[in-house]
CSV table of C-alpha atoms in Angstrom, one decimal:
chain,number,residue,atom,x,y,z
V,1,MET,CA,-50.4,-45.5,12.4
V,2,GLY,CA,-53.1,-44.1,15.2
V,3,GLU,CA,-52.5,-40.5,16.6
V,4,ALA,CA,-51.2,-40.6,20.5
V,5,PRO,CA,-53.4,-40.2,24.0
V,6,ASN,CA,-52.4,-37.1,24.2
V,7,SER,CA,-53.9,-34.3,26.5
V,8,GLN,CA,-53.6,-31.4,25.2
V,9,GLN,CA,-54.0,-33.1,21.9
V,10,GLN,CA,-56.1,-30.6,20.1
V,11,LYS,CA,-52.9,-28.1,20.4
V,12,GLN,CA,-50.2,-31.4,19.6
V,13,LYS,CA,-50.2,-33.7,16.9
V,14,ILE,CA,-49.2,-36.5,17.5
V,15,VAL,CA,-49.0,-39.1,15.4
V,16,THR,CA,-46.9,-42.6,15.9
V,17,GLY,CA,-46.2,-45.7,13.4
V,18,ASP,CA,-44.3,-48.2,13.4
V,19,GLY,CA,-40.2,-48.0,14.4
V,20,GLY,CA,-40.4,-45.5,16.8
V,21,TYR,CA,-41.7,-43.2,14.3
V,22,VAL,CA,-43.0,-40.8,15.1
V,23,LEU,CA,-44.9,-37.5,13.1
V,24,GLU,CA,-45.5,-34.2,14.9
V,25,ASP,CA,-48.5,-32.9,13.0
V,26,VAL,CA,-49.9,-29.1,12.3
V,27,PRO,CA,-53.4,-28.6,12.7
V,28,HIS,CA,-55.8,-28.4,9.6
V,29,LEU,CA,-59.4,-26.4,9.6
V,30,SER,CA,-60.7,-29.1,9.1
V,31,ASP,CA,-60.1,-30.6,12.7
V,32,TYR,CA,-62.6,-27.8,13.9
V,33,ILE,CA,-64.0,-26.7,10.9
V,34,PRO,CA,-66.8,-29.0,10.2
V,35,ASN,CA,-68.0,-30.3,6.1
V,36,LEU,CA,-65.1,-27.8,4.6
V,37,PRO,CA,-65.9,-27.8,0.8
V,38,THR,CA,-62.2,-28.8,-1.3
V,39,TYR,CA,-61.9,-27.4,-4.8
V,40,PRO,CA,-59.2,-28.9,-7.2
V,41,ASN,CA,-56.2,-27.3,-6.9
V,42,PRO,CA,-55.4,-24.6,-10.0
V,43,VAL,CA,-51.6,-25.2,-10.3
V,44,GLN,CA,-52.1,-28.1,-12.4
V,45,ASP,CA,-53.5,-26.3,-14.8
V,46,ASN,CA,-50.8,-23.2,-14.4
V,47,PRO,CA,-48.6,-23.3,-17.6
V,48,SER,CA,-45.6,-23.0,-15.7
V,49,TYR,CA,-45.9,-26.6,-14.2
V,50,SER,CA,-46.8,-27.9,-16.9
V,51,VAL,CA,-43.2,-29.6,-17.0
V,52,VAL,CA,-43.3,-31.6,-14.2
V,53,LYS,CA,-44.3,-34.8,-13.5
V,54,GLN,CA,-45.4,-34.9,-9.9
V,55,TYR,CA,-47.5,-31.7,-9.3
V,56,PHE,CA,-48.6,-32.3,-6.3
V,57,VAL,CA,-46.8,-33.4,-2.8
V,58,ASP,CA,-48.2,-36.8,-1.3
V,59,GLU,CA,-50.3,-36.3,1.3
V,60,ASP,CA,-48.0,-39.2,3.5
V,61,ASP,CA,-44.5,-37.5,2.5
V,62,THR,CA,-42.8,-36.1,5.4
V,63,VAL,CA,-39.6,-35.0,6.7
V,64,ALA,CA,-37.3,-36.4,8.8
V,65,GLN,CA,-35.6,-34.0,11.5
V,66,LYS,CA,-33.0,-36.2,11.8
V,67,ILE,CA,-30.6,-38.4,9.0
V,68,VAL,CA,-27.9,-39.7,10.6
V,69,VAL,CA,-29.3,-42.6,12.8
V,70,HIS,CA,-27.5,-45.5,14.5
V,71,LYS,CA,-28.7,-49.0,13.4
V,72,ASN,CA,-30.5,-49.6,16.0
V,73,SER,CA,-32.1,-46.0,16.9
V,74,PRO,CA,-35.7,-45.6,16.5
V,75,ARG,CA,-37.2,-43.6,13.1
V,76,GLY,CA,-37.8,-40.6,14.8
V,77,ILE,CA,-39.4,-36.7,14.6
V,78,HIS,CA,-40.7,-36.3,11.6
V,79,PHE,CA,-42.7,-33.3,10.1
V,80,ARG,CA,-45.6,-33.2,7.2
V,81,ARG,CA,-43.2,-32.4,3.9
V,82,ALA,CA,-44.2,-28.6,2.7
V,83,GLY,CA,-45.7,-28.6,-1.1
V,84,PRO,CA,-48.9,-28.9,-3.1
V,85,ARG,CA,-52.1,-30.5,-2.9
V,86,GLN,CA,-54.4,-32.6,-5.0
V,87,LYS,CA,-57.0,-30.0,-2.7
V,88,VAL,CA,-57.1,-27.1,-1.7
V,89,TYR,CA,-59.6,-25.9,0.7
V,90,PHE,CA,-60.2,-22.2,-0.3
V,91,ASP,CA,-62.0,-21.4,-3.5
V,92,PRO,CA,-58.9,-18.8,-5.2
V,93,GLU,CA,-61.7,-15.8,-5.8
V,94,ASP,CA,-62.6,-16.1,-2.4
V,95,VAL,CA,-59.2,-16.2,-0.8
V,96,HIS,CA,-58.0,-12.9,1.2
V,97,ALA,CA,-54.9,-12.8,2.4
V,98,CYS,CA,-52.7,-10.6,4.5
V,99,ILE,CA,-49.1,-9.8,5.1
V,100,VAL,CA,-47.6,-8.7,8.2
V,101,THR,CA,-43.8,-8.5,9.2
V,102,CYS,CA,-42.8,-7.6,12.9
V,103,GLY,CA,-39.3,-7.8,15.2
V,104,GLY,CA,-35.8,-6.1,13.5
V,105,LEU,CA,-34.3,-5.7,10.3
V,106,CYS,CA,-32.7,-8.9,8.4
V,107,PRO,CA,-32.4,-9.5,4.8
V,108,GLY,CA,-34.6,-10.8,2.5
V,109,LEU,CA,-37.4,-9.5,3.8
V,110,ASN,CA,-39.1,-8.0,0.9
V,111,THR,CA,-38.2,-10.9,-1.2
V,112,VAL,CA,-40.7,-13.1,1.2
V,113,ILE,CA,-43.1,-10.6,0.6
V,114,ARG,CA,-42.8,-10.5,-3.0
V,115,GLU,CA,-43.1,-13.7,-3.6
V,116,ILE,CA,-45.9,-14.7,-1.0
V,117,VAL,CA,-47.4,-12.0,-2.7
V,118,CYS,CA,-46.8,-13.3,-6.9
V,119,GLY,CA,-47.6,-16.9,-5.6
V,120,LEU,CA,-50.8,-16.6,-4.7
V,121,TYR,CA,-51.6,-13.9,-7.2
V,122,TYR,CA,-49.8,-16.5,-10.3
V,123,MET,CA,-50.0,-20.0,-8.7
V,124,TYR,CA,-53.7,-20.3,-7.5
V,125,GLY,CA,-55.5,-16.5,-8.9
V,126,VAL,CA,-55.1,-15.2,-5.5
V,127,LYS,CA,-56.1,-11.1,-6.7
V,128,ARG,CA,-56.8,-10.0,-3.0
V,129,VAL,CA,-53.5,-9.2,-1.1
V,130,MET,CA,-52.9,-6.8,1.4
V,131,GLY,CA,-50.1,-5.6,3.6
V,132,ILE,CA,-50.1,-4.3,7.3
V,133,ASP,CA,-48.5,-1.0,7.8
V,134,GLY,CA,-46.5,-1.0,11.4
V,135,GLY,CA,-46.2,-5.3,12.5
V,136,TYR,CA,-48.5,-6.0,15.1
V,137,ARG,CA,-50.1,-3.1,15.5
V,138,GLY,CA,-51.3,-2.0,12.6
V,139,PHE,CA,-53.4,-5.0,12.6
V,140,TYR,CA,-55.6,-2.4,15.0
V,141,SER,CA,-54.6,0.2,13.4
V,142,LYS,CA,-56.1,0.0,9.7
V,143,ASN,CA,-52.6,0.6,8.3
V,144,ILE,CA,-53.3,-1.5,4.7
V,145,ILE,CA,-50.9,-1.6,2.0
V,146,PRO,CA,-52.1,-2.8,-1.8
V,147,LEU,CA,-50.1,-5.8,-2.5
V,148,THR,CA,-49.9,-6.7,-6.6
V,149,PRO,CA,-47.9,-8.1,-8.7
V,150,LYS,CA,-46.4,-4.3,-9.9
V,151,VAL,CA,-46.6,-3.6,-6.7
V,152,VAL,CA,-43.8,-5.8,-6.0
V,153,ASN,CA,-41.9,-6.2,-8.7
V,154,ASP,CA,-39.0,-4.8,-7.7
V,155,ILE,CA,-38.9,-4.4,-3.7
V,156,HIS,CA,-36.3,-8.2,-3.7
V,157,LYS,CA,-34.0,-5.2,-4.6
V,158,ARG,CA,-33.9,-2.8,-1.6
V,159,GLY,CA,-33.2,-4.3,1.8
V,160,GLY,CA,-35.7,-3.5,5.1
V,161,THR,CA,-39.5,-4.0,4.7
V,162,ILE,CA,-42.2,-2.2,2.0
V,163,LEU,CA,-44.2,-3.0,5.1
V,164,GLY,CA,-43.0,-0.9,7.9
V,165,THR,CA,-41.9,-2.7,11.4
V,166,SER,CA,-41.9,-2.8,15.2
V,167,ARG,CA,-40.9,-4.6,18.2
V,168,GLY,CA,-44.0,-5.6,20.5
V,169,GLY,CA,-48.0,-4.4,20.3
V,170,HIS,CA,-49.5,-7.5,20.6
V,171,VAL,CA,-52.8,-7.1,21.0
V,172,THR,CA,-54.5,-10.4,20.7
V,173,LYS,CA,-58.4,-9.9,20.2
V,174,LYS,CA,-57.4,-6.3,18.7
V,175,ILE,CA,-55.4,-8.6,15.8
V,176,VAL,CA,-58.9,-11.4,15.2
V,177,ASP,CA,-61.1,-9.0,15.9
V,178,SER,CA,-59.9,-7.1,12.9
V,179,ILE,CA,-59.0,-10.1,11.1
V,180,GLN,CA,-63.1,-11.0,11.0
V,181,ASP,CA,-64.2,-7.4,10.4
V,182,ARG,CA,-62.2,-7.5,6.7
V,183,ASP,CA,-62.8,-10.9,6.2
V,184,ILE,CA,-59.5,-12.1,5.9
V,185,ASN,CA,-58.6,-15.7,5.1
V,186,GLN,CA,-55.5,-15.8,5.2
V,187,VAL,CA,-52.8,-14.7,7.3
V,188,TYR,CA,-49.1,-15.1,6.7
V,189,ILE,CA,-47.0,-13.7,9.5
V,190,ILE,CA,-43.2,-13.1,9.1
V,191,GLY,CA,-40.6,-12.9,12.0
V,192,GLY,CA,-38.5,-14.1,14.5
V,193,ASP,CA,-38.9,-16.1,17.9
V,194,GLY,CA,-41.5,-13.5,19.6
V,195,THR,CA,-43.5,-13.1,16.1
V,196,GLN,CA,-44.4,-16.8,16.2
V,197,ARG,CA,-45.1,-17.2,19.9
V,198,GLY,CA,-48.1,-13.8,19.1
V,199,ALA,CA,-48.9,-16.1,15.9
V,200,ALA,CA,-49.5,-19.2,17.8
V,201,VAL,CA,-51.7,-17.2,20.2
V,202,ILE,CA,-53.7,-15.5,16.8
V,203,PHE,CA,-54.1,-18.8,16.0
V,204,GLU,CA,-56.0,-20.0,19.1
V,205,GLU,CA,-58.0,-17.6,19.7
V,206,ILE,CA,-58.9,-17.9,15.0
V,207,ARG,CA,-59.5,-21.8,16.7
V,208,ARG,CA,-61.2,-20.6,19.8
V,209,ARG,CA,-63.9,-18.4,17.6
V,210,GLY,CA,-64.1,-21.3,14.8
V,211,LEU,CA,-62.9,-19.1,12.3
V,212,ASN,CA,-62.6,-20.3,8.4
V,213,VAL,CA,-59.1,-18.4,8.8
V,214,SER,CA,-55.4,-20.3,7.5
V,215,VAL,CA,-52.2,-18.7,9.4
V,216,ALA,CA,-48.6,-19.2,8.9
V,217,GLY,CA,-45.7,-18.3,9.7
V,218,ILE,CA,-42.5,-17.6,8.5
V,219,PRO,CA,-39.3,-17.6,10.9
V,220,LYS,CA,-36.9,-14.6,10.4
V,221,THR,CA,-33.9,-14.3,12.2
V,222,ILE,CA,-30.3,-13.4,11.3
V,223,ASP,CA,-28.6,-14.3,14.1
V,224,ASN,CA,-29.7,-18.0,12.6
V,225,ASP,CA,-30.6,-18.9,16.3
V,226,ILE,CA,-34.2,-20.9,15.0
V,227,PRO,CA,-34.0,-24.2,16.2
V,228,VAL,CA,-35.3,-27.8,14.0
V,229,ILE,CA,-34.9,-25.5,11.0
V,230,ASP,CA,-31.2,-26.1,8.7
V,231,LYS,CA,-31.1,-21.9,8.8
V,232,SER,CA,-33.0,-18.5,8.8
V,233,PHE,CA,-33.8,-16.6,5.4
V,234,GLY,CA,-31.0,-13.7,5.4
V,235,PHE,CA,-27.9,-15.6,7.2
V,236,ASP,CA,-26.1,-16.2,4.4
V,237,SER,CA,-26.1,-12.7,3.5
V,238,ALA,CA,-25.5,-11.8,6.2
V,239,VAL,CA,-22.3,-13.7,6.8
V,240,GLU,CA,-21.6,-12.2,3.4
V,241,GLU,CA,-22.1,-8.7,4.3
V,242,ALA,CA,-19.8,-9.3,7.7
V,243,GLN,CA,-16.5,-10.3,5.8
V,244,ARG,CA,-15.8,-6.6,4.2
V,245,ALA,CA,-15.8,-5.3,7.7
V,246,ILE,CA,-13.7,-8.0,9.2
V,247,SER,CA,-11.4,-6.8,5.8
V,248,ALA,CA,-11.8,-3.5,6.0
V,249,ALA,CA,-10.7,-4.1,10.2
V,250,HIS,CA,-7.6,-6.7,8.5
V,251,VAL,CA,-6.7,-3.2,6.1
V,252,GLU,CA,-6.0,-0.9,9.4
V,253,ALA,CA,-3.8,-3.9,11.9
V,254,THR,CA,-1.8,-4.7,8.7
V,255,SER,CA,-1.5,-1.3,8.3
V,256,PHE,CA,-0.3,0.3,12.0
V,257,GLU,CA,2.3,-1.9,13.8
V,258,ASN,CA,0.5,-3.4,16.2
V,259,GLY,CA,-3.2,-2.9,15.0
V,260,ILE,CA,-6.0,-4.7,16.2
V,261,GLY,CA,-9.2,-4.7,14.5
V,262,LEU,CA,-11.6,-5.1,16.7
V,263,VAL,CA,-14.9,-6.3,14.9
V,264,LYS,CA,-18.4,-7.0,16.3
V,265,LEU,CA,-21.6,-9.4,14.7
V,266,MET,CA,-24.9,-9.6,15.0
V,267,GLY,CA,-25.7,-12.3,17.6
V,268,ARG,CA,-27.2,-12.1,21.4
V,269,ASP,CA,-27.4,-14.9,22.8
V,270,SER,CA,-25.8,-17.2,19.4
V,271,GLY,CA,-22.6,-17.3,17.5
V,272,PHE,CA,-24.0,-18.6,14.2
V,273,ILE,CA,-22.5,-15.1,12.1
V,274,ALA,CA,-19.8,-14.3,14.5
V,275,MET,CA,-18.4,-18.0,13.5
V,276,TYR,CA,-19.2,-18.8,10.2
V,277,ALA,CA,-18.3,-15.2,9.0
V,278,THR,CA,-14.8,-15.9,10.8
V,279,LEU,CA,-14.3,-19.5,9.3
V,280,ALA,CA,-14.8,-17.2,5.9
V,281,SER,CA,-12.7,-14.7,6.1
V,282,ARG,CA,-9.3,-17.0,7.2
V,283,ASP,CA,-8.0,-13.3,8.5
V,284,VAL,CA,-9.6,-13.4,12.3
V,285,ASP,CA,-7.0,-14.4,14.4
V,286,CYS,CA,-9.6,-14.7,17.7
V,287,CYS,CA,-13.5,-14.7,17.5
V,288,LEU,CA,-15.6,-14.7,21.1
V,289,ILE,CA,-19.4,-15.7,20.6
V,290,PRO,CA,-22.5,-15.9,23.8
V,291,GLU,CA,-22.2,-19.9,24.2
V,292,SER,CA,-17.6,-19.9,24.9
V,293,PRO,CA,-17.5,-18.4,28.0
V,294,PHE,CA,-13.8,-16.9,27.6
V,295,TYR,CA,-11.3,-14.3,30.1
V,296,LEU,CA,-9.2,-10.8,29.9
V,297,GLU,CA,-6.5,-11.3,32.8
V,298,GLY,CA,-4.1,-13.7,34.1
V,299,ARG,CA,-2.1,-16.8,31.7
V,300,GLY,CA,-4.3,-18.2,29.5
V,301,GLY,CA,-6.7,-15.0,28.9
V,302,LEU,CA,-7.5,-12.7,25.9
V,303,PHE,CA,-4.9,-10.3,27.8
V,304,GLU,CA,-1.9,-12.2,27.1
V,305,TYR,CA,-2.7,-13.8,23.6
V,306,ILE,CA,-3.2,-10.9,22.0
V,307,GLU,CA,0.2,-9.9,22.8
V,308,HIS,CA,1.2,-13.1,22.0
V,309,ARG,CA,0.2,-12.4,18.6
V,310,LEU,CA,1.0,-9.7,18.1
V,311,LYS,CA,4.2,-10.0,18.2
V,312,GLU,CA,3.6,-13.2,16.6
V,313,ASN,CA,2.8,-10.9,14.1
V,314,GLY,CA,2.6,-7.5,14.7
V,315,HIS,CA,-1.3,-6.9,14.0
V,316,MET,CA,-4.7,-8.9,14.8
V,317,VAL,CA,-8.4,-8.8,13.8
V,318,ILE,CA,-10.6,-10.0,16.4
V,319,VAL,CA,-14.7,-10.8,16.1
V,320,ILE,CA,-17.5,-10.8,18.9
V,321,ALA,CA,-20.3,-11.1,18.5
V,322,GLU,CA,-23.4,-8.7,20.3
V,323,GLY,CA,-23.9,-10.9,23.0
V,324,ALA,CA,-20.6,-12.6,23.7
V,325,GLY,CA,-18.8,-11.7,27.5
V,326,GLN,CA,-21.6,-9.1,28.9
V,327,GLU,CA,-21.2,-11.1,32.2
V,328,LEU,CA,-18.1,-9.3,32.4
V,329,VAL,CA,-19.3,-6.1,32.0
V,330,SER,CA,-18.9,-3.9,35.5
V,331,GLU,CA,-22.6,-3.9,37.2
V,332,SER,CA,-22.4,-0.4,36.4
V,333,LEU,CA,-22.8,-0.7,32.7
V,334,ARG,CA,-25.2,-3.4,33.1
V,335,CYS,CA,-28.7,-2.8,32.2
V,336,THR,CA,-30.2,-5.5,34.6
V,337,GLY,CA,-33.4,-6.0,34.3
V,338,LYS,CA,-34.2,-4.1,31.3
V,339,GLN,CA,-35.6,-5.2,27.9
V,340,ASP,CA,-36.8,-3.7,24.7
V,341,PRO,CA,-40.2,-4.3,23.8
V,342,SER,CA,-39.9,-7.3,21.9
V,343,GLY,CA,-38.9,-8.8,25.6
V,344,ASN,CA,-35.7,-8.8,24.6
V,345,LYS,CA,-32.7,-8.5,27.4
V,346,LEU,CA,-31.1,-5.0,26.7
V,347,LEU,CA,-27.4,-5.5,26.1
V,348,GLN,CA,-24.4,-3.2,26.7
V,349,ASP,CA,-21.7,-2.2,24.0
V,350,VAL,CA,-19.4,-5.1,24.5
V,351,GLY,CA,-17.0,-4.3,21.6
V,352,LEU,CA,-16.6,-0.6,22.6
V,353,TRP,CA,-15.8,-1.9,26.3
V,354,ILE,CA,-13.6,-4.3,25.9
V,355,SER,CA,-12.2,-2.6,23.4
V,356,GLU,CA,-11.2,0.7,26.3
V,357,ARG,CA,-10.1,-2.5,28.3
V,358,ILE,CA,-7.2,-3.3,25.6
V,359,LYS,CA,-6.5,-0.2,25.2
V,360,GLU,CA,-6.4,0.4,28.7
V,361,HIS,CA,-4.6,-2.5,29.9
V,362,PHE,CA,-1.8,-2.3,27.4
V,363,SER,CA,-1.7,1.1,28.4
V,364,LYS,CA,0.0,0.5,31.8
V,365,GLN,CA,2.4,-2.5,30.2
V,366,LYS,CA,4.2,0.4,28.9
V,367,LYS,CA,5.5,-2.4,26.6
V,368,MET,CA,4.0,-2.1,23.7
V,369,LEU,CA,2.0,0.5,21.9
V,370,ILE,CA,-0.7,-1.0,19.9
V,371,ASN,CA,-3.0,1.2,17.5
V,372,LEU,CA,-6.9,-0.4,17.8
V,373,LYS,CA,-9.6,-0.1,15.9
V,374,TYR,CA,-13.3,-0.6,15.9
V,375,ILE,CA,-16.0,-0.9,13.8
V,376,ASP,CA,-19.0,-2.2,14.1
V,377,PRO,CA,-21.6,-3.0,11.3
V,378,THR,CA,-24.1,-4.5,13.0
V,379,TYR,CA,-27.1,-2.0,11.7
V,380,MET,CA,-25.8,-1.8,8.5
V,381,ILE,CA,-25.7,-5.4,7.9
V,382,ARG,CA,-29.3,-5.5,8.6
V,383,ALA,CA,-30.0,-3.3,5.9
V,384,ILE,CA,-28.5,-4.8,2.8
V,385,PRO,CA,-30.9,-6.3,1.1
V,386,SER,CA,-30.9,-10.4,0.1
V,387,ASN,CA,-27.6,-12.3,-1.5
V,388,ALA,CA,-28.7,-14.5,-4.6
V,389,SER,CA,-28.8,-18.1,-1.8
V,390,ASP,CA,-30.9,-15.9,0.3
V,391,ASN,CA,-33.2,-15.2,-3.3
V,392,VAL,CA,-33.2,-18.6,-3.8
V,393,TYR,CA,-34.5,-19.6,-0.6
V,394,CYS,CA,-36.7,-17.1,0.5
V,395,THR,CA,-38.2,-17.8,-3.0
V,396,LEU,CA,-38.6,-21.7,-1.3
V,397,LEU,CA,-39.7,-19.9,2.1
V,398,ALA,CA,-42.6,-18.2,0.8
V,399,GLN,CA,-44.0,-20.2,-2.1
V,400,SER,CA,-44.1,-23.4,0.5
V,401,ALA,CA,-45.9,-21.3,3.1
V,402,VAL,CA,-48.8,-20.5,0.3
V,403,HIS,CA,-49.2,-23.8,-0.9
V,404,GLY,CA,-49.8,-25.3,3.3
V,405,ALA,CA,-51.9,-22.2,3.4
V,406,MET,CA,-53.9,-23.2,0.7
V,407,ALA,CA,-54.0,-26.8,1.1
V,408,GLY,CA,-55.8,-26.0,4.8
V,409,TYR,CA,-52.9,-25.8,7.6
V,410,THR,CA,-53.1,-23.6,10.0
V,411,GLY,CA,-51.2,-23.3,13.1
V,412,PHE,CA,-47.7,-24.0,11.7
V,413,THR,CA,-44.2,-22.7,10.5
V,414,VAL,CA,-42.1,-23.1,6.9
V,415,GLY,CA,-38.8,-24.6,7.0
V,416,PRO,CA,-36.1,-26.4,5.9
V,417,VAL,CA,-35.0,-29.9,7.4
V,418,ASN,CA,-32.2,-31.5,6.3
V,419,GLY,CA,-32.7,-30.2,3.2
V,420,ARG,CA,-36.4,-30.7,2.2
V,421,HIS,CA,-39.2,-27.8,2.9
V,422,ALA,CA,-41.6,-29.1,5.5
V,423,TYR,CA,-44.4,-27.6,7.8
V,424,ILE,CA,-43.1,-27.4,11.7
V,425,PRO,CA,-45.8,-26.8,14.9
V,426,PHE,CA,-45.2,-23.4,16.1
V,427,ASN,CA,-44.2,-24.5,19.7
V,428,ARG,CA,-41.3,-26.6,18.5
V,429,ILE,CA,-39.0,-23.2,17.4
V,430,THR,CA,-40.3,-21.5,19.5
V,431,GLU,CA,-39.5,-23.6,22.9
V,432,THR,CA,-36.1,-23.5,22.6
V,433,GLN,CA,-32.8,-21.2,20.8
V,434,ASN,CA,-30.8,-22.6,18.5
V,435,LYS,CA,-27.1,-21.9,19.9
V,436,VAL,CA,-23.3,-22.8,18.3
V,437,VAL,CA,-22.0,-26.1,20.9
V,438,ILE,CA,-18.8,-25.7,21.9
V,439,THR,CA,-18.1,-29.7,22.1
V,440,ASP,CA,-18.8,-29.8,18.0
V,441,ARG,CA,-17.1,-30.3,15.2
V,442,MET,CA,-17.7,-27.3,13.9
V,443,TRP,CA,-16.7,-24.8,16.6
V,444,ALA,CA,-13.1,-27.2,16.5
V,445,ARG,CA,-13.0,-26.4,13.4
V,446,LEU,CA,-12.4,-22.4,13.9
V,447,LEU,CA,-10.5,-23.1,17.7
V,448,SER,CA,-8.2,-24.7,14.7
V,449,SER,CA,-8.2,-22.6,11.8
V,450,THR,CA,-7.7,-18.9,14.3
V,451,ASN,CA,-5.3,-20.9,16.2
V,452,GLN,CA,-6.6,-18.8,18.9
V,453,PRO,CA,-7.0,-20.6,22.7
V,454,SER,CA,-10.8,-22.0,23.9
V,455,PHE,CA,-9.9,-20.1,26.8
V,456,LEU,CA,-12.4,-22.5,29.2
V,457,ARG,CA,-11.5,-22.8,32.0
V,458,THR,CA,-11.2,-26.8,33.7
V,459,ARG,CA,-15.1,-26.3,35.5
V,460,ASP,CA,-16.1,-24.6,32.6
V,461,ILE,CA,-14.9,-28.1,30.5
V,462,ILE,CA,-16.0,-30.0,32.7
V,463,LYS,CA,-19.5,-28.4,32.7
V,464,ALA,CA,-19.6,-28.1,28.8
V,465,HIS,CA,-19.7,-31.9,28.7
V,466,LYS,CA,-21.8,-32.9,31.9
V,467,GLU,CA,-23.8,-30.1,30.1
V,468,GLU,CA,-26.6,-31.3,27.9
V,469,GLU,CA,-25.9,-30.7,24.2
V,470,PRO,CA,-29.3,-28.9,21.6
V,471,PRO,CA,-29.3,-30.6,18.2
V,472,THR,CA,-27.9,-28.0,16.0
V,473,GLN,CA,-29.2,-28.3,12.2
V,474,LEU,CA,-25.3,-27.1,11.3
V,475,SER,CA,-23.6,-29.4,13.1
V,476,ASP,CA,-23.7,-33.0,14.0
V,477,ASP,CA,-25.8,-33.3,17.1
V,478,SER,CA,-25.5,-37.3,17.7
V,479,ILE,CA,-23.1,-38.1,20.2
V,480,THR,CA,-20.2,-39.7,18.0
V,481,ASP,CA,-16.2,-41.4,19.1
V,482,ASP,CA,-15.3,-38.7,16.4
V,483,ASN,CA,-17.5,-36.3,19.0
V,484,LEU,CA,-15.8,-37.6,21.9
V,485,MET,CA,-12.1,-37.1,20.7
V,486,GLU,CA,-13.0,-33.8,19.8
V,487,LYS,CA,-13.8,-33.0,22.9
V,488,GLN,CA,-10.3,-34.3,24.0
V,489,VAL,CA,-8.1,-32.5,22.1
V,490,LEU,CA,-10.7,-29.4,23.1
V,491,CYS,CA,-9.1,-30.2,26.7
């Protein structure tokens, strides 16, 4: 295998091999700092690992991005497998690590913090770890929190983040100056795509200065809209907690004549929480997500479907993602062009808006009295502690990040790809957003479960078929005969 020619070779390491094998590698400290000393990995002397048959991951181990391939298709893109290496590039006694959390809240933040601290302390013997208080701006506002296993012992039982968080506040020079002034040599950055873009810029400035500092990212988004990785931490917890809101809406709806329970769930641009909560609940009659356009009036519209379901069942539960139907909100209500400090477009409360439109429509009809209850559990869901599966997942994420940083890798983010944790270049998780593919099997399963129409007009179906569908981690992204058949069914 040899390195592929690339004008941006310093920014992206691409290794190619036979059969279409392509390794999208991550940077290493030795790429720009010559003659770095190495040390034996202390994990091999750790009693906890004494029963492990193989302490270390082989240097050549990779993880394939796709596991479903055609007979004659190339081997495709691979990423470097995460895990402990035989040699480390930091003397544990010299390590001074810091952790920062940025952006919105998400179940599991405290678990990731805890496991980074405990992983450094118990696996590698690192004693100096500190938290940056208040997001990126905490770097230059001199706010730090000393972190030890005793300090973080019980934090996984709480929601939120003990380090505090904020949006924006990214001033690269000040942040790197602070890292340099404090002799920090490992930086763990937990946040969404905007935060990871910031981490990539921090890494580039660190590399430009030639600093012996490893930058590791842990991707965070409750919406599950980060590409490449199987799913984001906090997603399972969010789906589980969403069931409580849907259950309450179902109780309200069934307790009144023509009762409608309307639940708004998170999902600015991707409707994964709404889709999976709907599939898990089985009490939902209609799920509306950003990826699937819908319309209100006329034949085949939402109002007609609501009337049909009420006449048929006497009640109805609707789940809507916060980013759905934004194009339908009138110009008088829309905050055109306005953004939050993270650069996200400000959304209107589509749940409140659509509940008023439904009430208005049926009041004009005067032939059907409805009882609508609107439930918005958004911030309640974000603030809960992570559930059991997310706690396990956060532990693996944190330990993989620690192994990578100690092994000298930098400028990477970590996450599971087809069930195996891998080190992924920053650009791969920030270049696009993962979205529900409405011509895929999973969305067809939801339509079958709720028995709702697709709400797609003919022109929408043609457009959806013509557009190139981005790969998703929670569904098959290859075009097969089954896919084509399901597309015909959806039509």
